[in-house]
XYZ file of C-alpha atoms in Angstrom:
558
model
C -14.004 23.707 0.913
C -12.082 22.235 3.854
C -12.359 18.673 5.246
C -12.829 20.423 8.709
C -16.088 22.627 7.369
C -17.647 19.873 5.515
C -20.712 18.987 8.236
C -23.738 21.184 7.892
C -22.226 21.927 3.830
C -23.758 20.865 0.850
C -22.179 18.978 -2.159
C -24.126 19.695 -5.387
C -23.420 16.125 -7.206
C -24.811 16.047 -10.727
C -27.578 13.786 -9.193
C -28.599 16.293 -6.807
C -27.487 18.308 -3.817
C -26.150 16.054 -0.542
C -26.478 17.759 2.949
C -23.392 16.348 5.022
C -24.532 15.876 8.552
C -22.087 13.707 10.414
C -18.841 12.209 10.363
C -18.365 8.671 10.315
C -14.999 7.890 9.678
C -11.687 9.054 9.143
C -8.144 7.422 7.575
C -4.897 8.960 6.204
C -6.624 8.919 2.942
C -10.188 10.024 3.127
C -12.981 10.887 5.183
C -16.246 9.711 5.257
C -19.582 11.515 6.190
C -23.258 10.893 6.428
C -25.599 12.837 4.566
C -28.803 13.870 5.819
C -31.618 14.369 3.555
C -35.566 13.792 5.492
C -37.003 12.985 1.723
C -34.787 10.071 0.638
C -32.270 7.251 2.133
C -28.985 8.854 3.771
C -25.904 8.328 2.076
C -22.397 8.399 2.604
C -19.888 10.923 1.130
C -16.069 10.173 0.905
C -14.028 13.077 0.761
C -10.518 12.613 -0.516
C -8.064 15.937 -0.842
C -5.769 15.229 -3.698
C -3.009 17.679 -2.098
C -1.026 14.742 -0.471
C 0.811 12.150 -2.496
C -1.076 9.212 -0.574
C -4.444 10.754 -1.187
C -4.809 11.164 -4.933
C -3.000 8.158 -5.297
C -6.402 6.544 -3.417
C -8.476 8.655 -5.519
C -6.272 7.455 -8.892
C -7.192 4.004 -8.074
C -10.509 3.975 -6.513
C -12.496 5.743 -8.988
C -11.776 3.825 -12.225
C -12.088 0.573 -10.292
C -15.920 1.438 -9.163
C -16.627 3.072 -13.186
C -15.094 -0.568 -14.628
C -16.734 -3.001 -12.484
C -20.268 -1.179 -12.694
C -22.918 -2.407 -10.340
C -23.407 -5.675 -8.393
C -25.206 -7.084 -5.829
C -22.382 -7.991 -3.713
C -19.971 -4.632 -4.285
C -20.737 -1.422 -2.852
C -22.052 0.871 -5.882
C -20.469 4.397 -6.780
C -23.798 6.416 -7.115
C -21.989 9.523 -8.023
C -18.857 11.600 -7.782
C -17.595 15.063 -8.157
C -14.265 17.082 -8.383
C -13.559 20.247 -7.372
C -10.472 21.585 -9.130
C -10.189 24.964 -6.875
C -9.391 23.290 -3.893
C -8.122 19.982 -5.204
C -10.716 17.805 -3.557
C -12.868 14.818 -4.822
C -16.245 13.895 -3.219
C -17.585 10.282 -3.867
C -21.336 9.458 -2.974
C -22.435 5.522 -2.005
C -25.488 3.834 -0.117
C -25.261 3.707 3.949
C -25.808 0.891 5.562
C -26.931 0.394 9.027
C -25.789 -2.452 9.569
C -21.792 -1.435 9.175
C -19.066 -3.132 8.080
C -17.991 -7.195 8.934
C -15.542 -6.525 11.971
C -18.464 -4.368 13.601
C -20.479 -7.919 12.816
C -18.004 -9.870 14.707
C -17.608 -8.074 17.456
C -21.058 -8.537 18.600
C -22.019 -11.920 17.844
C -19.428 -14.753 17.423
C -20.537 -16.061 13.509
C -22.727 -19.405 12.636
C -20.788 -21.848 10.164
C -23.753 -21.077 8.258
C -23.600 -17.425 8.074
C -19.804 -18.094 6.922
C -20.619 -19.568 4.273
C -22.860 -16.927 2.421
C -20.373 -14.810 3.595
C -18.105 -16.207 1.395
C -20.239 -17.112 -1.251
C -20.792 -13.117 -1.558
C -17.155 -12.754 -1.457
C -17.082 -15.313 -3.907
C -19.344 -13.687 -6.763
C -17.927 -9.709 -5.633
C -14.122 -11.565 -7.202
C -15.341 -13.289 -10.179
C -16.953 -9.690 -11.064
C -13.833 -7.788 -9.790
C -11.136 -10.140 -10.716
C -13.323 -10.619 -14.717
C -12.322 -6.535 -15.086
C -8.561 -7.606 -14.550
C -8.425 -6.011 -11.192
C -7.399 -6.943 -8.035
C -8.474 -5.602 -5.164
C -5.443 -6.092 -3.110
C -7.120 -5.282 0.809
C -9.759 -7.838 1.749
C -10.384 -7.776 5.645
C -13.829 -7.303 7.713
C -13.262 -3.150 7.138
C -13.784 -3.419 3.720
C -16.921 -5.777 3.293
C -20.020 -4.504 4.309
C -23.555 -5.715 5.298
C -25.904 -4.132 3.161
C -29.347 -3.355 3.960
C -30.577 -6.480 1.383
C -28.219 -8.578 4.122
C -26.239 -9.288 0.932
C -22.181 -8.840 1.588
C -20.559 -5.961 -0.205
C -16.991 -5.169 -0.750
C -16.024 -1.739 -0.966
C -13.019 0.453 -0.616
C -11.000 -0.126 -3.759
C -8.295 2.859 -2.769
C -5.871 -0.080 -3.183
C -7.135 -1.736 -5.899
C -4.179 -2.110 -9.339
C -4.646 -3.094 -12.540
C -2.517 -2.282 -15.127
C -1.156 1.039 -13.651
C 1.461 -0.447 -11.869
C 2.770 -2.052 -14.631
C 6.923 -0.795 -15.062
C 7.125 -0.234 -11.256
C 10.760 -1.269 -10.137
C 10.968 -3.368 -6.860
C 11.455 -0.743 -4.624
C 8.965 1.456 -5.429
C 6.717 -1.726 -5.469
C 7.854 -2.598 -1.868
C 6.992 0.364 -0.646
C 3.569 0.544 -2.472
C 2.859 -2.615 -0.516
C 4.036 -1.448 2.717
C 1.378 1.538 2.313
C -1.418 -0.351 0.904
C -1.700 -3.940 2.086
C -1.937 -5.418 5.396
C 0.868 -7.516 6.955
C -0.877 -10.539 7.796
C -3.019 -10.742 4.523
C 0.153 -10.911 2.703
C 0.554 -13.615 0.351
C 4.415 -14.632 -0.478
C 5.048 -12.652 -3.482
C 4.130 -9.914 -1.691
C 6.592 -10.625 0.854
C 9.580 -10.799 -1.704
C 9.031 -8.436 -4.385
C 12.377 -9.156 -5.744
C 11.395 -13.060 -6.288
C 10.128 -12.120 -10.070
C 6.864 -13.572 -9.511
C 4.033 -11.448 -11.223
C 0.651 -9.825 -9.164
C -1.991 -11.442 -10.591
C -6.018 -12.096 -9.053
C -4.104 -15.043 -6.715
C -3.235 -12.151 -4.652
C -6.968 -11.687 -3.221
C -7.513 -15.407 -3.430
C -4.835 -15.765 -0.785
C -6.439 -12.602 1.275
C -9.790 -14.568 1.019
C -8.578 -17.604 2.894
C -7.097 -15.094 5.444
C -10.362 -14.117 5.966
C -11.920 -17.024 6.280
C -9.840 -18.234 8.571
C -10.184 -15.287 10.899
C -14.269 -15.808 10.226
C -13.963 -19.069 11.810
C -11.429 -18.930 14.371
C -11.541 -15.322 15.362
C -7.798 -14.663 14.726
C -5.445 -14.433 11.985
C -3.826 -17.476 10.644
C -0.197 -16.043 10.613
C 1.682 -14.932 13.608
C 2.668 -11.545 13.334
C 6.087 -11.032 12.037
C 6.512 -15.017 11.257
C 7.374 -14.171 7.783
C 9.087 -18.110 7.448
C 5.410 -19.759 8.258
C 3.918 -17.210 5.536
C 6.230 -17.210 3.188
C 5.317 -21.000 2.900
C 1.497 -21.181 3.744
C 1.663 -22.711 6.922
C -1.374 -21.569 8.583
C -1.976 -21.942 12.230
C -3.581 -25.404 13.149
C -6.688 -26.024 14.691
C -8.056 -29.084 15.941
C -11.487 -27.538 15.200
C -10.930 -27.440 11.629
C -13.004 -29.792 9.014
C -13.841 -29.986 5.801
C -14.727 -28.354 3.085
C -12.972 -25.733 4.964
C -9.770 -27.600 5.401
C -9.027 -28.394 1.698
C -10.556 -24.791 0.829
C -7.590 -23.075 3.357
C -4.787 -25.403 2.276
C -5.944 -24.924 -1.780
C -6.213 -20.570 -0.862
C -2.869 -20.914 0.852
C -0.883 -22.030 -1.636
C 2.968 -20.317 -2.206
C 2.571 -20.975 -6.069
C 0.041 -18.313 -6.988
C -1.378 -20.075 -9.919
C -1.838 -23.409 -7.984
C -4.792 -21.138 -5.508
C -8.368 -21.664 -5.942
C -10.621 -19.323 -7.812
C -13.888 -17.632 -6.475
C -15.906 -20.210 -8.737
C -15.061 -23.440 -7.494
C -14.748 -22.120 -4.049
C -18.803 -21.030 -4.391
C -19.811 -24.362 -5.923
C -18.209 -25.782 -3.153
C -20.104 -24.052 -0.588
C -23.592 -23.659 -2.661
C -23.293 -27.603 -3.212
C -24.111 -30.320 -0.684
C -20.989 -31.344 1.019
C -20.618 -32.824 4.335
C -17.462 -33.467 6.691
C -16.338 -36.453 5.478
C -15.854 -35.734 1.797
C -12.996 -34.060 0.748
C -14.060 -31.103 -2.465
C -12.643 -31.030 -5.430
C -10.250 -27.766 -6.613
C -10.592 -26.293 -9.760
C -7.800 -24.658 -11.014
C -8.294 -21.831 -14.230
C -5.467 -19.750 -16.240
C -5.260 -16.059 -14.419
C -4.538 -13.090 -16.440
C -1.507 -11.036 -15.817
C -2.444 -8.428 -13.861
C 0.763 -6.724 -13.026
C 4.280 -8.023 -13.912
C 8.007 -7.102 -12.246
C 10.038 -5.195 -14.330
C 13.395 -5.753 -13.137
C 14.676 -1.805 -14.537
C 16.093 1.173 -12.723
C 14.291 4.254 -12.899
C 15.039 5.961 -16.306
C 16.718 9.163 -15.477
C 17.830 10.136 -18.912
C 15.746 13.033 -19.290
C 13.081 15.215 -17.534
C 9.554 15.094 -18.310
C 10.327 19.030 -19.170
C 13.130 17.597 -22.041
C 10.969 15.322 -23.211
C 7.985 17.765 -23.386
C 10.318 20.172 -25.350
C 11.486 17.152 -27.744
C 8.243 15.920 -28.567
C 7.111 19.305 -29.181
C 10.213 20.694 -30.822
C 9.336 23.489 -33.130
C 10.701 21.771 -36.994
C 9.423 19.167 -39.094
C 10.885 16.187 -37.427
C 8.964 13.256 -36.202
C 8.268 12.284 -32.407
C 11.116 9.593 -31.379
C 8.794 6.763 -29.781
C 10.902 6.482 -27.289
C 10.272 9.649 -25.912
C 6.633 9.078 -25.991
C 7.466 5.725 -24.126
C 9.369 6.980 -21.404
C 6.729 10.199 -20.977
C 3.640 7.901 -20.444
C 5.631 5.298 -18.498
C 6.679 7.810 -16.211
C 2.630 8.719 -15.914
C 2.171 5.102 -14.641
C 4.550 5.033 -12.326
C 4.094 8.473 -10.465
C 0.540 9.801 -11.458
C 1.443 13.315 -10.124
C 4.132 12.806 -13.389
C 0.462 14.068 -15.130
C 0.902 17.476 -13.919
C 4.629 17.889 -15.128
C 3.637 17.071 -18.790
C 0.788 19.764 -17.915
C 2.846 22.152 -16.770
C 5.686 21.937 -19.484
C 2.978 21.799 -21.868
C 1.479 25.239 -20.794
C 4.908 26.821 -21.392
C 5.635 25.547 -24.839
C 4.887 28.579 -27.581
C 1.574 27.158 -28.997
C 1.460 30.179 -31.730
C 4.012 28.368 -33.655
C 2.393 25.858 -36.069
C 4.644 23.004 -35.384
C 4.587 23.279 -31.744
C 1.053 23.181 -31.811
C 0.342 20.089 -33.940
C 3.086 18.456 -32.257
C 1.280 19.289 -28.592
C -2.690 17.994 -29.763
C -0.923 14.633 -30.900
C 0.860 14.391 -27.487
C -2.305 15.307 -25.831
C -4.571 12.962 -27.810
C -2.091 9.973 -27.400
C -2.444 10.761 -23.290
C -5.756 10.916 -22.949
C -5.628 7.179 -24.493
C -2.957 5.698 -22.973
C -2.847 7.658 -18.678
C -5.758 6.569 -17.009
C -8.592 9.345 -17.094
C -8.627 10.260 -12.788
C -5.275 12.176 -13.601
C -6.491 14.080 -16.267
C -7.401 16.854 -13.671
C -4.654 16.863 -11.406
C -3.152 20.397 -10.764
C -3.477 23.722 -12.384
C -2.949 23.227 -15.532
C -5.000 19.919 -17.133
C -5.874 18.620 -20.257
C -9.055 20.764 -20.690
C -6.739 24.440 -19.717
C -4.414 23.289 -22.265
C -6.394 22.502 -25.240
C -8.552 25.383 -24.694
C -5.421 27.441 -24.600
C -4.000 26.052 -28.125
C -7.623 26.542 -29.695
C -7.887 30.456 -28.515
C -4.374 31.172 -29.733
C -3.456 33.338 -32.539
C -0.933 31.472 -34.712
C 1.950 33.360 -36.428
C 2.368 32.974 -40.045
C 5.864 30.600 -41.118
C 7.490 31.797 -43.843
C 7.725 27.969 -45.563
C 4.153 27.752 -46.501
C 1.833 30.070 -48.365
C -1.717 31.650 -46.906
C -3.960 29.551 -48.266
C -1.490 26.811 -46.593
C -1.323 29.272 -43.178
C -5.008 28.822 -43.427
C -5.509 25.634 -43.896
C -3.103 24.975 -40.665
C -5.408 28.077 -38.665
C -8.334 25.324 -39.328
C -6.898 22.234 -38.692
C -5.369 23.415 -35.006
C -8.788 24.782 -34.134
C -10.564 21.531 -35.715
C -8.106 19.536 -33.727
C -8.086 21.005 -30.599
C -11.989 21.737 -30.615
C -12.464 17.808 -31.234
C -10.471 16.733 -27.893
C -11.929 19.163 -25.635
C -15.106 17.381 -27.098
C -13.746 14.288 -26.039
C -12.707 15.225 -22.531
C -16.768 16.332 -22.169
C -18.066 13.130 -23.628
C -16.127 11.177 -20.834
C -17.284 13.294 -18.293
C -20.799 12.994 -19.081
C -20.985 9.207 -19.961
C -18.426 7.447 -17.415
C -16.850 6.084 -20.248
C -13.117 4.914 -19.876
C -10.406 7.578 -22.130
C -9.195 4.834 -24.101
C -12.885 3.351 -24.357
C -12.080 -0.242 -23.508
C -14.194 -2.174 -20.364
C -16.813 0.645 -20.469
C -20.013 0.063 -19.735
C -22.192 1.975 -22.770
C -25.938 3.166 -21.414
C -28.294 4.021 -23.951
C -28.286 7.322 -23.845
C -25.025 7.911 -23.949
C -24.915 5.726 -27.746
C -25.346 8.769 -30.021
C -23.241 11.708 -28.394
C -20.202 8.350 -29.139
C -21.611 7.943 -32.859
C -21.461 11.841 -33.327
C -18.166 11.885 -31.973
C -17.031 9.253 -33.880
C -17.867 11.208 -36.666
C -16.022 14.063 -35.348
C -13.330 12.032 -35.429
C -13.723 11.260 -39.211
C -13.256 14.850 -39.895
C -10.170 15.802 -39.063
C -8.238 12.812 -41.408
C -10.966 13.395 -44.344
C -10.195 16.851 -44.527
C -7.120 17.652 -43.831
C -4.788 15.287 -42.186
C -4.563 13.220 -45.307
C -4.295 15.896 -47.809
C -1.373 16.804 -50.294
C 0.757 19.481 -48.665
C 4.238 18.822 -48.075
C 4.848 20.921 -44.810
C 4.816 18.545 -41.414
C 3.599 15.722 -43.965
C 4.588 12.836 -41.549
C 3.404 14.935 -38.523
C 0.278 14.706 -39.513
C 0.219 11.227 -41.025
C 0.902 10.335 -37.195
C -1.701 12.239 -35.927
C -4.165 10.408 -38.336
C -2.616 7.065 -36.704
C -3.717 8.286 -33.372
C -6.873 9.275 -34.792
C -7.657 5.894 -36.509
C -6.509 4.141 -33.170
C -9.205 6.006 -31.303
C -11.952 5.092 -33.875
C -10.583 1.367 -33.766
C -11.289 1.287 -29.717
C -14.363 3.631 -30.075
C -15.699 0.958 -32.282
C -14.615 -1.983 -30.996
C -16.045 -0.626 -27.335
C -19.555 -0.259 -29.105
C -19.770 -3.048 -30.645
C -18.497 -5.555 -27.624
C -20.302 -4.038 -24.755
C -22.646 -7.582 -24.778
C -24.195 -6.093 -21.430
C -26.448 -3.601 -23.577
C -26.205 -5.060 -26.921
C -30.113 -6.096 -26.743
C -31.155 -2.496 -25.342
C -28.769 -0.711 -28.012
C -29.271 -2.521 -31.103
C -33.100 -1.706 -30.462
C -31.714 2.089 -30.299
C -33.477 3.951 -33.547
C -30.948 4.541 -36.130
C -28.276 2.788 -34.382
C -26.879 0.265 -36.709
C -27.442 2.715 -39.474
C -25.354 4.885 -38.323
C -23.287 2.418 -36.785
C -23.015 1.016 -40.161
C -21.935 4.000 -42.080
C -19.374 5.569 -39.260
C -17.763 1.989 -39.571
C -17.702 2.001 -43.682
C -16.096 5.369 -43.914
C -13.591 4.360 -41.020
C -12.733 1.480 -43.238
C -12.123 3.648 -45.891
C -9.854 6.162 -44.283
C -7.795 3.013 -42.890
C -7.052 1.694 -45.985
C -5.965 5.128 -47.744
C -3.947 5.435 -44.303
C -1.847 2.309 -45.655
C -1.762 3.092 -48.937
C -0.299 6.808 -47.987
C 2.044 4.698 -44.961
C 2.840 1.251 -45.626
C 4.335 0.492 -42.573
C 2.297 -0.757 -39.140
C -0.494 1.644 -37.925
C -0.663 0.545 -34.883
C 1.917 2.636 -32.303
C 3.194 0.176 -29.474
C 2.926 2.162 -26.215
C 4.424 0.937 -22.858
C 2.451 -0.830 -20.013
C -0.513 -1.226 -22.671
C -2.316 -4.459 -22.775
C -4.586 -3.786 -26.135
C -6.999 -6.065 -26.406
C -6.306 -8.807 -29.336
C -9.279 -7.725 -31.361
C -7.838 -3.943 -31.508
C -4.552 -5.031 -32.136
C -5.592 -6.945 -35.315
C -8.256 -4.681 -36.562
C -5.569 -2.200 -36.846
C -2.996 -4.349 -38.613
C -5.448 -5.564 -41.142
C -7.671 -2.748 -41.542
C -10.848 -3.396 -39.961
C -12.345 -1.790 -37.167
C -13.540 -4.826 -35.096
């Protein structure tokens, strides 16, 4: 379906069919349309093509963001979305809201003091949600907070949004990322100098919040355009007109040292406390987590993704060079369109030879953990045409191991391959993030994870473990990849504190919980027995969290 034929068309989302009626908006990244539907509220469909560069790099970030942070009262809410591979196209469904967005606010009615304040106090509780998923939003101005039909404040529009995807960018790619994503006079300093060194972390939307406020109160923005000297040091236009708490608040946002800005907490207690004029507030500063860090590299140019595709899966007995792996998934994060190359050099590789094969599920099983799960579908051949190809195909017999060996290989592939297209369904069905960590678990999606986790069991209890000497360590590696799944499969379960009341009362759960996690522990420790050496495979641009980390150095699951 074209963008241009989309009014009068219906989109059948998995929650139901959507009517598209008018068009509302339109930006070099997406457009956005009103559905019409005389039994229920309208709604608003954004439809992003993912045939440009610029627009499934909106879709790659936008997406995730909205499945991490889940639903709040002061963040626009993803009710659904759906992806049309045909015609590379991506339709995302929210609320509509009458009221529009803030600068549509401003422009009729010059805003009460008053009405700031909630204002930011929304803003406020939107970033300690947002910035408590380690992501930063990155474009705060009146377009991208709207007025929702409670009158509660509601950001939206996270098609800039980073987290750790960035991470390995070199400054010039960086620069230009900024130059496309953020807007001039929101810039904070280290956005200004992306050769300074000094890391992207939350301080980035503090900064863009006291941008706002400033143009809430005054009606303009507090850096001249193109006086780069004033921003690069936080010297915000005076105004005589200009008291406290908002004084201290501005010169405590604007600060040039990122970690020396205010954080959304003590900038709401502020404002939700009784102040008046004459007393000056109190700043509270907290430790930020890294969000993104400069690596000061040049692009690796060493080898193709197609060489590296060809090493990794090289048809012999030799182990996958890490650094190989490194480089492929690094180049993922860089360039998410990377995705399709590894695709598309995968779909050439001869999958009837046993080697090549094995070699191509553990590349494919160590993706789908490590490149975020929006590029999965990018271009013709994905994740799910690949896998099914390697489970249909007919594998020719090597003349180094014996048919009951030949067999034994014939069941393994298929066992292998049949288990990750599995996975990729699971995902799709429960929202759940690839690599499992920050997702929010709903009841009913608990046992299709516990009968996948015992899926997972299968694979190193029959056969990855056993005693035959042909692509031994091949498969020991594949078994680490396994047992790193289970570790964040587990760990996911058994942290997501949201629903722990409402799951633990699930029947059977912590039986089964119980006994997935006792034969895990099991397998792990006949793992180390079998390979002394670290379990855990150090991938680039990761940031594991702790628990994992440790649970797979000393065995335990979490």
């Amino acid at each position: 379906m074209k963008s241009d034929d989309l009014i009068g068309n219906t989109i059948d989302f998995s929650s139901g069919p959507i009517t598209i009626s008018t068009k509302l908006s339109e930006s070099s990244n997406c457009q956005s349309y009103l559905s019409f539907d005389p039994s229920s509220a309208s709604r608003v469909v954004k439809y992003i093509s993912l045939s440009s560069n610029s627009g499934f790099a909106y879709y790659y970030h936008e997406l995730p963001s909205y499945q991490l942070i889940g639903p709040h009262q002061n963040i626009s809410s993803l009710l659904d979305y759906k992806f049309e591979s045909e015609n590379n196209s991506a339709y995302l469904l929210f609320d509509y809201y009458t009221r529009g967005d803030l600068s549509c606010i401003m422009a009729k009615n010059r805003l009460k003091e008053s009405h700031i304040r909630q204002i930011v106090i929304d803003l406020c509780s939107a970033l300690e949600v947002i910035h408590s998923k380690d992501i930063v939003h990155m474009d705060l101005r009146p377009e991208n907070i709207l007025i929702g039909n409670d009158g509660n404040v509601k950001v939206c529009d996270f098609g800039s949004a980073i987290k750790e995807e960035l991470y390995g960018l070199d400054q010039e790619a960086m620069h230009l990322w900024i130059q496309d994503h953020t807007h001039p006079t929101f810039r904070p300093p280290e956005l200004l100098n992306v050769y300074s060194g000094i890391p992207i972390t939350s301080s980035i939307d503090m900064w863009e919040l006291g941008c706002l406020i400033y143009l809430l109160l005054f009606y303009r923005a507090p850096f001249e355009l193109n006086d780069f000297n004033s921003q690069f040091n936080g010297r915000f236009l005076y105004q005589e007109s200009l008291k406290e708490p908002w004084k201290t608040i501005l010169e405590n946002l604007f600060q040039v040292n990122p970690e020396q800005r205010a954080h959304p907490k003590s900038i709401k207690e502020i404002l939700e406390g009784n102040w008046d004029g004459n007393r000056k507030p109190e700043i509270v500063m907290e430790k930020r987590k890294l969000a993104v860090k400069w690596i000061l590299t040049v692009k690796d140019t060493s080898k193709s993704t197609k060489s590296l595709v060809k090493n990794i899966t090289a048809n012999n007995e030799k182990q996958t060079v890490l650094n190989w792996m490194e480089t492929l998934i690094r180049k993922a994060h860089q360039d998410p369109r990377k995705v399709e190359k590894v695709y598309n050099s995968l779909s050439m590789r001869p999958f009837r030879k046993i080697s090549v094969a094995l070699k191509s599920l553990g590349l494919l099983h160590t993706y789908l953990l490590t490149v975020p799960f929006s590029a999965f579908t990018w271009g013709k051949n994905t994740a799910q045409t690949i896998l099914l190809s390697i489970n249909q195909v007919q594998l020719s017999k090597d003349s180094k191991i014996n048919s009951n060996d030949f067999a034994y290989f014939e069941e393994l592939i298929h066992g292998y391959s049949s288990l990750l297209i599995n996975k990729l369904s699971i995902h799709y069905e429960t929202s759940t993030k690839s690599d499992w960590i920050g997702s929010t678990i709903k009841s009913e999606s608990i046992h299709p994870m516990l009968d996948y986790w015992q899926q997972l069991l299968i694979p190193i209890t029959g056969f990855l473990l056993d005693d035959i000497s042909y692509l031994k360590e091949i498969r020991l590696d594949i078994a680490k990849i396994v047992i790193d799944e289970i570790c964040l499969l587990s760990s996911a379960m058994k942290n997501d504190n949201q629903n722990k009341n409402s799951r633990d009362q699930i029947p059977d759960f912590l039986a089964r919980y119980r006994a997935n996690y006792n034969r895990s522990e099991a397998l792990v420790e006949r793992l180390k027995r079998m390979r002394p050496s670290a379990i855990l495979t150090k991938l680039p641009g990761r940031i594991r969290e702790k628990i994992v980390r440790e649970s797979l150095e000393e065995g335990r699951l979490y």
